[in-house]
PDB file of C-alpha atoms and ligand atoms in Angstrom:
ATOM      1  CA  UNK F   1      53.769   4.299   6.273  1.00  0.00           C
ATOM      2  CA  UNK F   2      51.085   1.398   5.230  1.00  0.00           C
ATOM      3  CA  UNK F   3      53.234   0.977   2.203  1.00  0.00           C
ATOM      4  CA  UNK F   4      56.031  -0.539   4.784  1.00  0.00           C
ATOM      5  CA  UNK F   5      56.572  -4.591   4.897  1.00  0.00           C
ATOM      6  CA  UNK F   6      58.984  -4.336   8.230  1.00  0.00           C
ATOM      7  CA  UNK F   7      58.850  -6.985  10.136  1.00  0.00           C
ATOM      8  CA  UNK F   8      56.627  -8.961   7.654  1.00  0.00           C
ATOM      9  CA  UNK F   9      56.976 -12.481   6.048  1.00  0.00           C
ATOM     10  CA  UNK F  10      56.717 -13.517   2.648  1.00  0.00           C
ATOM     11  CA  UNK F  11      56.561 -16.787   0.165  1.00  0.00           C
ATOM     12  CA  UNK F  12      57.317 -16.223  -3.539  1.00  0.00           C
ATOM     13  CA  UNK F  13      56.646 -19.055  -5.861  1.00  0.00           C
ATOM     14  CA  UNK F  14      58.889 -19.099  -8.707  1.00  0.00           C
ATOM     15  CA  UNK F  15      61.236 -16.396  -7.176  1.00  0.00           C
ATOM     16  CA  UNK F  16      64.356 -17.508  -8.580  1.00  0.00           C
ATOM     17  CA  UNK F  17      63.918 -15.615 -11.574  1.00  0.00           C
ATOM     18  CA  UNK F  18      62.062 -12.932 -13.637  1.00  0.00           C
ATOM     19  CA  UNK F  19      59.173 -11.715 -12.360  1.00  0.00           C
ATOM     20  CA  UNK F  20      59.138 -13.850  -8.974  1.00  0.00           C
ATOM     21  CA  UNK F  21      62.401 -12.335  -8.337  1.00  0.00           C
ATOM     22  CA  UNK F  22      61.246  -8.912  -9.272  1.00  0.00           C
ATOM     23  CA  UNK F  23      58.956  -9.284  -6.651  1.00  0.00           C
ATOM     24  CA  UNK F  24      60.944 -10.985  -3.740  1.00  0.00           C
ATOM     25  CA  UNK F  25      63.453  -8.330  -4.215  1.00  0.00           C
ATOM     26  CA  UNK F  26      60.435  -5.217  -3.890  1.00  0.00           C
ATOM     27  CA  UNK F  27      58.944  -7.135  -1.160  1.00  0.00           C
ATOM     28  CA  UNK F  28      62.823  -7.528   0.261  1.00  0.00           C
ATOM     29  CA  UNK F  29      63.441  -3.595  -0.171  1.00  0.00           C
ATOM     30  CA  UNK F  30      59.833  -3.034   1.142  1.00  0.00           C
ATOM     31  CA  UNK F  31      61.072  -4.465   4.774  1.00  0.00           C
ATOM     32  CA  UNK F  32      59.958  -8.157   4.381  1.00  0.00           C
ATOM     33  CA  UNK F  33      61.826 -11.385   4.894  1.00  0.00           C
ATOM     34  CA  UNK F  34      61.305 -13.712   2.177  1.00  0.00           C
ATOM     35  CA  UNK F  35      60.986 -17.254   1.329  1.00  0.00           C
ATOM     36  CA  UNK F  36      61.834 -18.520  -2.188  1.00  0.00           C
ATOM     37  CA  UNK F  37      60.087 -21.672  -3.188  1.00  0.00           C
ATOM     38  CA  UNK F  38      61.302 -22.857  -7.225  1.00  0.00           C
ATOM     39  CA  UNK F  39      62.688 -25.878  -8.737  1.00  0.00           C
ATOM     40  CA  UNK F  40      66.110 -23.987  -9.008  1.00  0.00           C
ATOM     41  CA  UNK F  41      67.791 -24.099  -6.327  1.00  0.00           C
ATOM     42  CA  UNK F  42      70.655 -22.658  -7.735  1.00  0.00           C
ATOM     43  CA  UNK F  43      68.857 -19.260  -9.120  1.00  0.00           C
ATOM     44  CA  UNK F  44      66.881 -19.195  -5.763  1.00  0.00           C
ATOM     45  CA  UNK F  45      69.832 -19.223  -3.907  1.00  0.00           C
ATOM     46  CA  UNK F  46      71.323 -16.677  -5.905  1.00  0.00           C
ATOM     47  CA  UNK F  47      68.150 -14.699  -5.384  1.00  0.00           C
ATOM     48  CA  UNK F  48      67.859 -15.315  -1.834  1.00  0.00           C
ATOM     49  CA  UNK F  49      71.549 -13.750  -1.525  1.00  0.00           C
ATOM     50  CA  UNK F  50      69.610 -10.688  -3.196  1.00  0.00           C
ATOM     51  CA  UNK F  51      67.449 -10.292  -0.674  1.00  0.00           C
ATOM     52  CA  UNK F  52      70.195 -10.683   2.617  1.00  0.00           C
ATOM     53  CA  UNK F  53      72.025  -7.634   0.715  1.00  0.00           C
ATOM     54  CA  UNK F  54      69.025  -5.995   1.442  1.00  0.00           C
ATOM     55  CA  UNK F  55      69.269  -6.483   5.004  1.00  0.00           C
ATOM     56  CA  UNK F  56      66.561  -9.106   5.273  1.00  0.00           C
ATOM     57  CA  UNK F  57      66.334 -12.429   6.348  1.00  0.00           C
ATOM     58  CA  UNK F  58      65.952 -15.131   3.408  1.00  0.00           C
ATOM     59  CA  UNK F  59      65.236 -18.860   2.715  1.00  0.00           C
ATOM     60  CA  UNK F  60      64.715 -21.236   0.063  1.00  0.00           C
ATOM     61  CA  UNK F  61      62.686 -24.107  -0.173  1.00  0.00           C
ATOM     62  CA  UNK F  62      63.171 -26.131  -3.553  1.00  0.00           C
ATOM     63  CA  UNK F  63      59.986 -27.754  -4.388  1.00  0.00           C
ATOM     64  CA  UNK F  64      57.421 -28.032  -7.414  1.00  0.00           C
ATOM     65  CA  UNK F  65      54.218 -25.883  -7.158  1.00  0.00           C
ATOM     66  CA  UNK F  66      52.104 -28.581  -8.702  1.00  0.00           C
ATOM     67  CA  UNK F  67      53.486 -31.221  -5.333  1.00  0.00           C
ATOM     68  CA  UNK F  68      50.670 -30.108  -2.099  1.00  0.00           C
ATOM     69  CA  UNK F  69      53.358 -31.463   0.030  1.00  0.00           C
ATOM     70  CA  UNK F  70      55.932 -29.260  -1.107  1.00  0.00           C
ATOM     71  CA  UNK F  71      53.653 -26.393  -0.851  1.00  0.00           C
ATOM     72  CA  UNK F  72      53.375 -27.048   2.704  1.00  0.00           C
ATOM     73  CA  UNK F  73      56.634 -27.515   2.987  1.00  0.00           C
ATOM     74  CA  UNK F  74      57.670 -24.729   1.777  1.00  0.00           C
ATOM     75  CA  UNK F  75      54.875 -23.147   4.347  1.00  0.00           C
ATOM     76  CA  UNK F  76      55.857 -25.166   7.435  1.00  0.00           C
ATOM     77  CA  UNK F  77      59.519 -23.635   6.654  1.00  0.00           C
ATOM     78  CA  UNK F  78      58.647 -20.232   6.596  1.00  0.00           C
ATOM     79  CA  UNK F  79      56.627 -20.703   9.884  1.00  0.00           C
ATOM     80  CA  UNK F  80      59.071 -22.633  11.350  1.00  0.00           C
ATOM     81  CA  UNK F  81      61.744 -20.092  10.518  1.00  0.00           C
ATOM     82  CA  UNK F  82      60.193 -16.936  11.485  1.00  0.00           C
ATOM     83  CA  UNK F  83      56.668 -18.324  13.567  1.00  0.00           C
ATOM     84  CA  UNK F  84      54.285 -16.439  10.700  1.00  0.00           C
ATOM     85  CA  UNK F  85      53.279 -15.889   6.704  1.00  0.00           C
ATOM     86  CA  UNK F  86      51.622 -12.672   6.465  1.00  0.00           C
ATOM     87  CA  UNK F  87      52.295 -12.533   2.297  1.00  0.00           C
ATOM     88  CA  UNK F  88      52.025 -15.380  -0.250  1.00  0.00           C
ATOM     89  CA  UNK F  89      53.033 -14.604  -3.593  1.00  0.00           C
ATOM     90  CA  UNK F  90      51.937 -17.555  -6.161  1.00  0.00           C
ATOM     91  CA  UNK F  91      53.876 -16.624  -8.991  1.00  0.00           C
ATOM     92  CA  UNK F  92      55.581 -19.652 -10.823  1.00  0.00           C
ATOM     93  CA  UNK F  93      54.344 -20.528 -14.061  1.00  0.00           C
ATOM     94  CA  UNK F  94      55.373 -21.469 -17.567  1.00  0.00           C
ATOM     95  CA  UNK F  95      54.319 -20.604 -21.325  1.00  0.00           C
ATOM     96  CA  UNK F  96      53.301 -22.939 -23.736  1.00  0.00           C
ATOM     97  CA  UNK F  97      52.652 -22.816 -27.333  1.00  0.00           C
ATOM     98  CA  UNK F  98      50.537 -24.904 -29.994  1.00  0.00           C
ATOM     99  CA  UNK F  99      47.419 -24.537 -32.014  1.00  0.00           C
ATOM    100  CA  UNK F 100      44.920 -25.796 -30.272  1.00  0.00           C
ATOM    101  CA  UNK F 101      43.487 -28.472 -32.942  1.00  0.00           C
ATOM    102  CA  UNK F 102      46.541 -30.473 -32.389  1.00  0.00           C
ATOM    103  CA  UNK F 103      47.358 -29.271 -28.735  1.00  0.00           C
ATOM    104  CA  UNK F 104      48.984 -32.138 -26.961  1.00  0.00           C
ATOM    105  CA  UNK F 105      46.952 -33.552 -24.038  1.00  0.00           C
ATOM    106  CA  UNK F 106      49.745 -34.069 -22.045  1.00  0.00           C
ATOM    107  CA  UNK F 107      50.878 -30.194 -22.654  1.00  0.00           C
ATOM    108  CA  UNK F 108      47.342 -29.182 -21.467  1.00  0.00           C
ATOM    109  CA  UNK F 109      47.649 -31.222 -18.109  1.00  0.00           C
ATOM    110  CA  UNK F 110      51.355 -29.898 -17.402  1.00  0.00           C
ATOM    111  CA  UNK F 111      50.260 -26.561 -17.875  1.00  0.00           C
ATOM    112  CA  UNK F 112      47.444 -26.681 -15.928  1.00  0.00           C
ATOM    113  CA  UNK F 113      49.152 -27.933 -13.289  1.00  0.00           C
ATOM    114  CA  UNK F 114      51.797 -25.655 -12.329  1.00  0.00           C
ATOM    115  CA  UNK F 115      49.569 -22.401 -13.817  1.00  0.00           C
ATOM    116  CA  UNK F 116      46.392 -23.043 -12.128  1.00  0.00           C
ATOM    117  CA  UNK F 117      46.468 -26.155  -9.865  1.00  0.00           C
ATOM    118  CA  UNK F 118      49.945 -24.982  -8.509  1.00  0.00           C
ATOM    119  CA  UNK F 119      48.543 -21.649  -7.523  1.00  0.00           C
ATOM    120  CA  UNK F 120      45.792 -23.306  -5.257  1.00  0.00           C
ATOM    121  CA  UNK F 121      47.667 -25.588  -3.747  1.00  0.00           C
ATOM    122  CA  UNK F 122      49.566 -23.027  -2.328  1.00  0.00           C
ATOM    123  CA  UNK F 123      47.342 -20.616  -1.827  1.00  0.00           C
ATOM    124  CA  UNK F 124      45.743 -23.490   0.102  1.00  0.00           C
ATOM    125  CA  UNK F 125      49.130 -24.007   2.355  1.00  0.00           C
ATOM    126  CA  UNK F 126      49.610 -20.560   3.007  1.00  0.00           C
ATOM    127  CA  UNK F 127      45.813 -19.811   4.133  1.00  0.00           C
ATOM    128  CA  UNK F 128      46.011 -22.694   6.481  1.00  0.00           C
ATOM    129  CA  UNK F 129      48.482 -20.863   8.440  1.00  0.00           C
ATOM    130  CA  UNK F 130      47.047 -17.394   7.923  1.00  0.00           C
ATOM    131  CA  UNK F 131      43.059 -18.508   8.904  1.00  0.00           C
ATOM    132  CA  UNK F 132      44.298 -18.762  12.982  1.00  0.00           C
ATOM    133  CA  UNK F 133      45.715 -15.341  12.547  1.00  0.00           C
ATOM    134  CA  UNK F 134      42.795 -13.664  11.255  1.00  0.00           C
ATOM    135  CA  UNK F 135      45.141 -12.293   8.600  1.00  0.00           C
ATOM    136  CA  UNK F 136      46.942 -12.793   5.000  1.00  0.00           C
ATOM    137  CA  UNK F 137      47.484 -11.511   1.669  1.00  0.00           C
ATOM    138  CA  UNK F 138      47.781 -13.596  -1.359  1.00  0.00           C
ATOM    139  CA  UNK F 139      48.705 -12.222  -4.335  1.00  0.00           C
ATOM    140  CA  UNK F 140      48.260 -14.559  -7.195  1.00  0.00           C
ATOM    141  CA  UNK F 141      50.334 -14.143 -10.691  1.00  0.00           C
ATOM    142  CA  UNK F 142      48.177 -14.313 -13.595  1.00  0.00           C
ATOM    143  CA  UNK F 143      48.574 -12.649 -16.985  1.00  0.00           C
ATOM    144  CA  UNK F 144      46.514 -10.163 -19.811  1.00  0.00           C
ATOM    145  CA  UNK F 145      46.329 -13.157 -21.261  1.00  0.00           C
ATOM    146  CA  UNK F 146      43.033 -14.203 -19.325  1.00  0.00           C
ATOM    147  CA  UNK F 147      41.485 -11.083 -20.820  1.00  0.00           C
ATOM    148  CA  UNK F 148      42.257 -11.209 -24.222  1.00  0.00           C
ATOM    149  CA  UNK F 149      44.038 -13.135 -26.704  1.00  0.00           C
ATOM    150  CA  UNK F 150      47.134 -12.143 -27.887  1.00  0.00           C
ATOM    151  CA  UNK F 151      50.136 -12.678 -29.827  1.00  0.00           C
ATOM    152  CA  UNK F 152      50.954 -15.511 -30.993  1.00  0.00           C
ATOM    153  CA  UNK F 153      47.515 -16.655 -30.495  1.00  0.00           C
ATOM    154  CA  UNK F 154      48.264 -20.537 -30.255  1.00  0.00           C
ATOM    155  CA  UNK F 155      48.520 -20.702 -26.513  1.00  0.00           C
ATOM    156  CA  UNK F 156      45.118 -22.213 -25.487  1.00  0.00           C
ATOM    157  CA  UNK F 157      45.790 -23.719 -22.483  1.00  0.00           C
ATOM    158  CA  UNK F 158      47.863 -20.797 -21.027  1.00  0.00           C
ATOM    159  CA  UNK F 159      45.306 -18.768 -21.870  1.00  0.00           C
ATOM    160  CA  UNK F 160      42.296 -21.012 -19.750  1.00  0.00           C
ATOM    161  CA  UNK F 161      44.569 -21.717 -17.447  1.00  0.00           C
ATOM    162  CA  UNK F 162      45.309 -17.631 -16.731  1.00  0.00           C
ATOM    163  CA  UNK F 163      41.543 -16.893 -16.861  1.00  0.00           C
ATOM    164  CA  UNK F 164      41.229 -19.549 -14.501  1.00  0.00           C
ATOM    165  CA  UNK F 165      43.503 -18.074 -11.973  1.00  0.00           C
ATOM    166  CA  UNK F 166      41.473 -14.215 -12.236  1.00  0.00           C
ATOM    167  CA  UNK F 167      38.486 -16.395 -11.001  1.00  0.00           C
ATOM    168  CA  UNK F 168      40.189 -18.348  -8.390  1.00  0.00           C
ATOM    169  CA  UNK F 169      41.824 -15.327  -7.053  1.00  0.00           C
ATOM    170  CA  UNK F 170      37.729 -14.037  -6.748  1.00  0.00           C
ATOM    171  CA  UNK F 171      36.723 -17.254  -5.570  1.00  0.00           C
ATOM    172  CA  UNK F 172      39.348 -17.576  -2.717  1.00  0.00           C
ATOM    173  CA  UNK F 173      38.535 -13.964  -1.764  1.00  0.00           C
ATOM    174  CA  UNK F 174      35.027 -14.930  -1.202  1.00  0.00           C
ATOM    175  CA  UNK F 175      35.378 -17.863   0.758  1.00  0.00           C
ATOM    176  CA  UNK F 176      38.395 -16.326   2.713  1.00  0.00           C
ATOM    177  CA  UNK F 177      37.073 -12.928   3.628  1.00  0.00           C
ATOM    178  CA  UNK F 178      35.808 -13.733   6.687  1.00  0.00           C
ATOM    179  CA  UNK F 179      39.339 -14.724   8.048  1.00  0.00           C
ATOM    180  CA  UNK F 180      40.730 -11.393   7.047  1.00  0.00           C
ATOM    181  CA  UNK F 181      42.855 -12.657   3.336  1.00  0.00           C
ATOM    182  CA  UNK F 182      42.675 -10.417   0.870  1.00  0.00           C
ATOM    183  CA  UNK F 183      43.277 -12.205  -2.281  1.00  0.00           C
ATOM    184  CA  UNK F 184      43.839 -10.717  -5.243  1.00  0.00           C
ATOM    185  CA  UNK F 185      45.948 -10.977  -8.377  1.00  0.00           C
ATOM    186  CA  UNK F 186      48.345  -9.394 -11.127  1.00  0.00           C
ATOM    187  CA  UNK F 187      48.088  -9.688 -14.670  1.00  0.00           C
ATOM    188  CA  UNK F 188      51.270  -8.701 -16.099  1.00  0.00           C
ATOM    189  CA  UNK F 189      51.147  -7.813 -20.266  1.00  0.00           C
ATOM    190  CA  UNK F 190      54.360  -8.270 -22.524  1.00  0.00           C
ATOM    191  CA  UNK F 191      56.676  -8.270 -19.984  1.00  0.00           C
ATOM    192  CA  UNK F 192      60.828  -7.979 -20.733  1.00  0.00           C
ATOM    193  CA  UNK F 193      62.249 -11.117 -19.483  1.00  0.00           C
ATOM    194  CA  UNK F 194      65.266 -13.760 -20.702  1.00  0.00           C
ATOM    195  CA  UNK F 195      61.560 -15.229 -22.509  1.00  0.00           C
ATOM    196  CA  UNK F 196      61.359 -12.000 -25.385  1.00  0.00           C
ATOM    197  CA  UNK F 197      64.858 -12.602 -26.324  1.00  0.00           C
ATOM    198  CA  UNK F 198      64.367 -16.279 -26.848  1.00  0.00           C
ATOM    199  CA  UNK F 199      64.096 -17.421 -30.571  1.00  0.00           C
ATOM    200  CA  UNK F 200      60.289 -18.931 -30.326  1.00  0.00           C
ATOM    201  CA  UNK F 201      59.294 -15.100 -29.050  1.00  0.00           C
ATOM    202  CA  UNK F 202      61.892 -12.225 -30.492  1.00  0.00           C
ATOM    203  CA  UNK F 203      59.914 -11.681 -33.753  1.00  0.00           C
ATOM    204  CA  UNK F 204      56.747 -10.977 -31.945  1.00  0.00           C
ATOM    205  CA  UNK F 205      58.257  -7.991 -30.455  1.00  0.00           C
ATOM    206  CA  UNK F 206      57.320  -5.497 -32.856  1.00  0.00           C
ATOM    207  CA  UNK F 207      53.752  -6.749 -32.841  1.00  0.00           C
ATOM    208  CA  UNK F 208      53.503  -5.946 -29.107  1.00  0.00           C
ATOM    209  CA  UNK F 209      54.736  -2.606 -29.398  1.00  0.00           C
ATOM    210  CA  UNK F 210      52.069  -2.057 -31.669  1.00  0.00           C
ATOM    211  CA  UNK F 211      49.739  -3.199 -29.309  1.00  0.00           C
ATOM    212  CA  UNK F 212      50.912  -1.763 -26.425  1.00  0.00           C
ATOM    213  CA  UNK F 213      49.287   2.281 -26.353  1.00  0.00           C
ATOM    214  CA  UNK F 214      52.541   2.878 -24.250  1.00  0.00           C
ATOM    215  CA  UNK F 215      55.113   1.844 -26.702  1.00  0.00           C
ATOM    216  CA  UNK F 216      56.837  -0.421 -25.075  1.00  0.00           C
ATOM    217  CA  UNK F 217      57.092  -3.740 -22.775  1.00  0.00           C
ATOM    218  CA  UNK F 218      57.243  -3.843 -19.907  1.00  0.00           C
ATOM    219  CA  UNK F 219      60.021  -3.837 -17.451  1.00  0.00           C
ATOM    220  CA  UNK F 220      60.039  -6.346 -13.944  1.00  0.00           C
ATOM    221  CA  UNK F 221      60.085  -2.685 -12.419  1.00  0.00           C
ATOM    222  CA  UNK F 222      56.939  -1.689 -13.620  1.00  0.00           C
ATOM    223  CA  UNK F 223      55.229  -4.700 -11.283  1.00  0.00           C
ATOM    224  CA  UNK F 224      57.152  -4.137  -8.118  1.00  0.00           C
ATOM    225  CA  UNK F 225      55.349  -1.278  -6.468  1.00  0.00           C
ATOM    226  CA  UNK F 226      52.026  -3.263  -7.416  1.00  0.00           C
ATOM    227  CA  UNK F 227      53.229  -6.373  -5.676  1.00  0.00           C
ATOM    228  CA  UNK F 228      54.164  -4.019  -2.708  1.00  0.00           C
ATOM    229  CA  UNK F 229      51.194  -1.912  -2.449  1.00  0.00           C
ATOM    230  CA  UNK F 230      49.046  -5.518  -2.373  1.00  0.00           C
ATOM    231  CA  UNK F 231      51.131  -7.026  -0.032  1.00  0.00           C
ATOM    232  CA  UNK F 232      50.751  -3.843   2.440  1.00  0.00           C
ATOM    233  CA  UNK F 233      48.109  -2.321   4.812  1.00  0.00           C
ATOM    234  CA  UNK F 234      47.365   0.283   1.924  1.00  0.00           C
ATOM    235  CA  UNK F 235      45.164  -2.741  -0.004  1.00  0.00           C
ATOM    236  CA  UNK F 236      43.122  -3.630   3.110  1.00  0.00           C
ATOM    237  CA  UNK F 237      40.081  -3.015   1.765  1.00  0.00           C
ATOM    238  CA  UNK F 238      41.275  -4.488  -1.438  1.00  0.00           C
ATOM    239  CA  UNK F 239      40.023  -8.176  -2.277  1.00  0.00           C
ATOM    240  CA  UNK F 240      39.352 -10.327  -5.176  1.00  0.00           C
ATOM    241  CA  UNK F 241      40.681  -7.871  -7.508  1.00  0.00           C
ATOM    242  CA  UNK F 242      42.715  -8.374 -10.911  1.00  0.00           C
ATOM    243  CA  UNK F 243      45.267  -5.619 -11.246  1.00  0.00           C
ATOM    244  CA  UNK F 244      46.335  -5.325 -14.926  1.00  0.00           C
ATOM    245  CA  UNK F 245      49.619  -4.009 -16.069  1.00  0.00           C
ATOM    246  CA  UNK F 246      50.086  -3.918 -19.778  1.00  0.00           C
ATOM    247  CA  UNK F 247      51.132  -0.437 -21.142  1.00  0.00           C
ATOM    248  CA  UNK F 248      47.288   0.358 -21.945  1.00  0.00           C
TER     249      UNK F 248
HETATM  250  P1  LIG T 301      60.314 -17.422 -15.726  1.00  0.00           P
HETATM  251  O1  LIG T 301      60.259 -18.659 -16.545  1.00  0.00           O
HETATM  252  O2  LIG T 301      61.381 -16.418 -15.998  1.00  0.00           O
HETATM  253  O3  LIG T 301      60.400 -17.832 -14.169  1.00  0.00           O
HETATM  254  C1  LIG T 301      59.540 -18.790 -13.643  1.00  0.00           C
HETATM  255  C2  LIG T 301      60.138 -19.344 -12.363  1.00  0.00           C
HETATM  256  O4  LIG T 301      59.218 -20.313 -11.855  1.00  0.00           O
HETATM  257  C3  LIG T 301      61.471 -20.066 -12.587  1.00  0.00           C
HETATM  258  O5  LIG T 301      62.363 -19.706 -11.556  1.00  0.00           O
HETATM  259  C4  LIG T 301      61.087 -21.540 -12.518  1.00  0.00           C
HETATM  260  O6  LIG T 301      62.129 -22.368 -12.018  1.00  0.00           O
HETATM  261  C5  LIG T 301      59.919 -21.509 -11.557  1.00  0.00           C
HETATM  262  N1  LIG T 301      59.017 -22.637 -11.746  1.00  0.00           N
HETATM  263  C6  LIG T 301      58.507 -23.117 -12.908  1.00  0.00           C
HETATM  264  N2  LIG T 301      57.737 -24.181 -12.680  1.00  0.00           N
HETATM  265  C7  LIG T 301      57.747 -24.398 -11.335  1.00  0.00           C
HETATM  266  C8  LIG T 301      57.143 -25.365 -10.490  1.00  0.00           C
HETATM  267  N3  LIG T 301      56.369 -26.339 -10.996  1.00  0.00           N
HETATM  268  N4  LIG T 301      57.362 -25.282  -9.162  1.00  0.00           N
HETATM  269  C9  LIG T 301      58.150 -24.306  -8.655  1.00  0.00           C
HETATM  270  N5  LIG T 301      58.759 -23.371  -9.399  1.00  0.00           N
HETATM  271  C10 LIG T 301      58.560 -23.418 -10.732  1.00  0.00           C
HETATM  272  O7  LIG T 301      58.857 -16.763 -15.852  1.00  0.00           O
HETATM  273  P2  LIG T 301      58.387 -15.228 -15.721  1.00  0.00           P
HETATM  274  O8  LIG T 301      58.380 -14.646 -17.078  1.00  0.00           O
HETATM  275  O9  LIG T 301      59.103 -14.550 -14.614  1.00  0.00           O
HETATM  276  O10 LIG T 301      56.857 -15.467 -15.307  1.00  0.00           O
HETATM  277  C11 LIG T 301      56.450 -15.520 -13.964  1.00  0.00           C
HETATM  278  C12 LIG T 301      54.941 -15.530 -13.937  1.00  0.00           C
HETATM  279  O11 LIG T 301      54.448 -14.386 -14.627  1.00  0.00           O
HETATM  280  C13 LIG T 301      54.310 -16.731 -14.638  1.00  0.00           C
HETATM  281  O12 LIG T 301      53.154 -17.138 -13.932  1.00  0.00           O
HETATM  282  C14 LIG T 301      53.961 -16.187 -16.000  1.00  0.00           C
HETATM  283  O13 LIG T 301      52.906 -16.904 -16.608  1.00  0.00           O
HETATM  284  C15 LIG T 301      53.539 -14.784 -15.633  1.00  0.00           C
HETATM  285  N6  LIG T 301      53.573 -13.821 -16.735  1.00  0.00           N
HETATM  286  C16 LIG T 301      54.731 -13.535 -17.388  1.00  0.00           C
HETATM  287  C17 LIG T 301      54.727 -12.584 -18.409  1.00  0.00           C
HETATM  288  C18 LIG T 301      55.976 -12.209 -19.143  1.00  0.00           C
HETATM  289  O14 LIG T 301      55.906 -11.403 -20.090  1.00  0.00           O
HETATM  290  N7  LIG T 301      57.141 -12.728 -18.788  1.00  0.00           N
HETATM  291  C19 LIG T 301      53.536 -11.946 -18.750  1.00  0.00           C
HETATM  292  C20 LIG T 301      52.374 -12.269 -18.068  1.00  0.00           C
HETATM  293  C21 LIG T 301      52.411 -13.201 -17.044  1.00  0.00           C
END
């Protein structure tokens, strides 16, 4: 079954929660042992507890995307742990909202940083171990939100710094092609997470329905095959590619 992960190692940024957790546990019930690196320890760990109830191996690494040398730490662990990284997932990032004539510089770097520099940097890590092997697939986390504009429309530098990762993802499939890495990405669209029932969000809601031909957001469930079937043998021939998932 090339859908299968036995036997198969993977690094999720940001796994301690949402989405990054909705994808270490698919990858988890998919067959592979996974590696958790997040700022929380504590939801990481709880996460990583997830994924030995699944009868696979875990670990955690706490660290900050936007840090190289935690990247690679969180790299060297996973290699020293199991001697391999056949799947990167780089999947932490955060939202940010304000219009853009007053948009705070300092917002605009810290976004940046973990949404698009934080994504190479350990995409970087992970292909340094995967280049030897002649194998690899990253699988980078980026959003509908580097295709269009949506609701509420005052989040400029999420926006760039989602389109940014789309081309990155292309970029890094490019360059790393002829090492065997597939690279490609996921663009989730209004996704239901602890963010939609937050106060700055929940009236939005109905908006997105209305945009969404499918009536209704999404669910962490609805991006765990997708994370599976680009972490497996079935994508081989896959690279470069943005895979939106958005209810239409
Ligand atoms: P979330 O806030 O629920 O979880 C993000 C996780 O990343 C947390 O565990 C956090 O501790 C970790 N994290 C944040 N900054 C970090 C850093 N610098 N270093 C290491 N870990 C860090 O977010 P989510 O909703 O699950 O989103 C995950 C990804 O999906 C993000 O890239 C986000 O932009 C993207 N996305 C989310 C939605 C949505 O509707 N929720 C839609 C499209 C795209």
């Amino acid at each position: 079954d090339r859908l299968r992960l036995d036997g198969r190692v993977a690094l999720v940024t940001g796994g301690g929660q949402g989405i990054g957790r909705g994808f270490a546990l698919a990858l988890a019930e998919a067959g592979a042992h996974v590696a958790i690196l997040d700022l929380n320890e504590a939801t990481a760990n709880a996460v990583a507890g997830e994924v030995r109830s699944r009868g696979r191996e875990a670990l955690v690494v706490v660290g900050d995307v936007t840090v190289a040398a935690d990247c690679r730490r969180a790299v060297q662990a996973v290699v020293d742990r199991w001697g391999r990284l056949d799947v990167g997932v780089n999947n932490a990032g955060v939202g940010s909202w304000a219009d853009a004539e007053v948009y705070p510089e300092a917002e605009w770097d810290r976004v940046l940083a973990i949404n698009l520099k934080g994504v190479f940097l350990c995409a970087q890590a992970e292909a340094q171990v995967m280049i030897p092997r002649k194998y690899g697939k990253i699988i980078n986390t980026a959003s509908m939100s580097a295709h269009i504009v949506n609701r509420p429309q005052n989040q400029v530098a999420y926006n760039a710094s989602k389109a940014g990762v789309v081309h990155l993802t292309r970029t890094l499939a490019a360059e790393w092609a002829r090492y065997g890495i597939r690279v490609n990405s996921i663009s989730p669209g209004y996704i239901h997470t602890p963010l939609v029932e937050s106060e700055a969000v929940r009236h939005l809601v109905p908006r997105w329905l209305e945009a969404t031909p499918l009536g209704r957001l999404g669910e962490v469930e609805d991006l765990q095959g997708a994370v599976v079937y680009l972490a497996s043998e079935a994508s081989d021939f896959m690279t470069g590619h943005d895979l939106v998932i958005d209810g239409g």
